Amino acid sequence: EHKGDIYRKAYGKRATVPSGEAMTLNTIFDAASLTKVVATTPCILQLVEQKRLSLEDKVCKFLPELTGDPNKATITIQHLLTHTSGLLPGIRRGYEWLGYDAGIALATSEASPGHSGYDYRYSDINFILLGEIIRRITGKTLSVFSHESVFAPLKMLDTSFGPATEQATRIAPTTRMEDESILRGIVHDPTARAMGGEAGHAGLFTTAHDLARYCRMILNGGELDGIRVLRTETVELMSTVQTPEIISARRGLGFDIDSPYSGPRGATFPRGSFGHSGWTGTSLWIDPFSRTTVIFLSNRNHPAGGNVLALRHRLGTLAAEATGFDFTKITGALPELARKEKQQARETVRRPVGKVLSGIDVLVAGDFDLMKGLKVGLITNPTGLDRKSRTTIDLLHSAKQVELVSLFGPEHGIRGSLDGNVGDGVDDKTGLPVHSLYAGKDRRKPSPEHLADVDALVFDMQDIGCRFYTYVSTMGLAMEAAEEAGLRFFVLDRVNPIGGLKVAGPLRDGERKFVAFHEIPVQHGMTAGEIAGLYQSELFPELDLTVIPLRHWKRSMRFDETGLPWVKPSPNMPNLTAATLYPGIGLLEFTNISVGRGTSVPFEIVGAPYIQAEDLAKELTSRDLPGLQFVPTRFTPESSIFKGEECGGVRVLLKDPSQLTPLLLGLSIAQSLRQLYPAQWETTKLNTLLRHPPTEQAILDQKPTESIITEWKKDLEAFEDRRRKHLLYP
């Protein structure tokens, strides 16, 4: 459409299977992500106009379940609308769940890898949350509120969530499913489909005619046929750049902005062309200068996928030629829109929020003086990075004051990608020898021959604050070897990612094991440097130990408050949520239950083929565990235990880390399994990581939770006295 002149044409077929159907002008399409700008955005902005919320409002004001995460607590409505919340692109897949409420619980619980206001990441979760905010404020579902406030006033008669039965024959089908059925009138987006077909990011069905009316309203400053839907100043906000200067992506409120014009960024930036696209092959693009709208609807997913980018580009070119207005630079964004949004979904522009310095940062700042003249061997893995993401290997190797002689690889190797035994080798980049500390049960300690040419060992790896996470055991064995060889030992300290306040669980009861190096509790609340001090005091008094401490870290801080880059400490530790739950869920690993290895959510999911998902979720929910929620689910691990077998279980949602006690979670899951599946749950190896026979027996005897925790109290009090002497941080 250009200045009131409309060109409309239907081409090809809207269906090819099970039989061919011609495309028509009144065909109804799955709009996919156009839902974001046609339904959710105008509804939110109407609530802003009504002063029922503001763009600056914190999202947790309406969704209090977000308050447990430091980053999520700072997200505003504007951050959601501009995709600058720092949230993940979507709810992670790889497991099955159903229901609108479950979808909201999952969306509010997904890990937040970015920092609100500083990171751009195109995210469906942003608009899922906006849709739920509309429901909580108005008491009406998004489908009802959008119909009443947008579609009905604009006479968009064929636009709705879940088309009516009489519209079925006009709907363009999309994907062929695994059972050979074809989606028709059922939303293609898997998340929206699981939520019952209605979500803030997808689920809308519409026609070209209806979209043209919506776009005409936008071009007219929020009014159409005498009906005002939005204020003119609101439309200005939608269609001008609202992202901050530090972010290269240009977003309005909802819309993607393409602006070739010069001028300052911000709300006063001159309007460029703007629009949006949808995964199913839909797009709309508006140019306010030529008063032109280009709407392109296709069902590229039918029956098994296709690419319409080239066609989109051609349509943009033809539209430019037809209008006689030179906006080829503007409509040039149209064919690239889907590609651009994918690219932007991966783009992160980060400004660290915290100011914590790790031990390696402090060492570099001191020009390596503490190691001056020493030949050193370095025990490290991919987490050995400074604040600028430079590796400790490279920093030591290039330092003039110190000579890096050799490398030692722990479990998963120096590059962190290996499972199982790790062999010796040579580092490709530096040419240095790599000695394995995980080549078998007898090769977990540096050997005398590997230490013959070094003056000191340096340890730099990210622990996660759990006794059976083996990096602190590797450190202990290396300290023992250094004492025996008369070497110095340095620890480049790193934060405890799950915080340094909580101490929980039983102490090791029994002999030293690689998963239980010393008599400390499962959750010890210490950094690696602090544990090294404890080890030296109680085990290796002759060792010459130097801990290069952190700066600006407090015990109350979790990793997402430090501003440091998160790097997976091991292949199945993808994020802070997994690390937080690990001390509890990880306890169960050697029993016949999946803890999510081989899925997209390791240590956030538990299950087994013999478990009824709803029963386990109900039992765990009844225990009222602080900071947690449980969603019944089914999943099929691609590796590890139960590989290729469908499992029933629960997705464990971390709502508030400050309230969580991971050991209580692990204990509750074990008690629930013992109660529900006494014959199927195999407990022979329950003590493998627990290392506390009295607790093992109490679980088997189904003793009350309180009595089990009480049994830990005396030992924990004694450990607190031992621990206190070695704490380095307030």
Coordinates of C-alpha atoms in Angstrom, one line a residue, residues 1 291 456:
E1 CA 0.0 0.0 0.0
R291 CA 3.7 6.3 3.5
A456 CA 56.0 -23.9 41.8

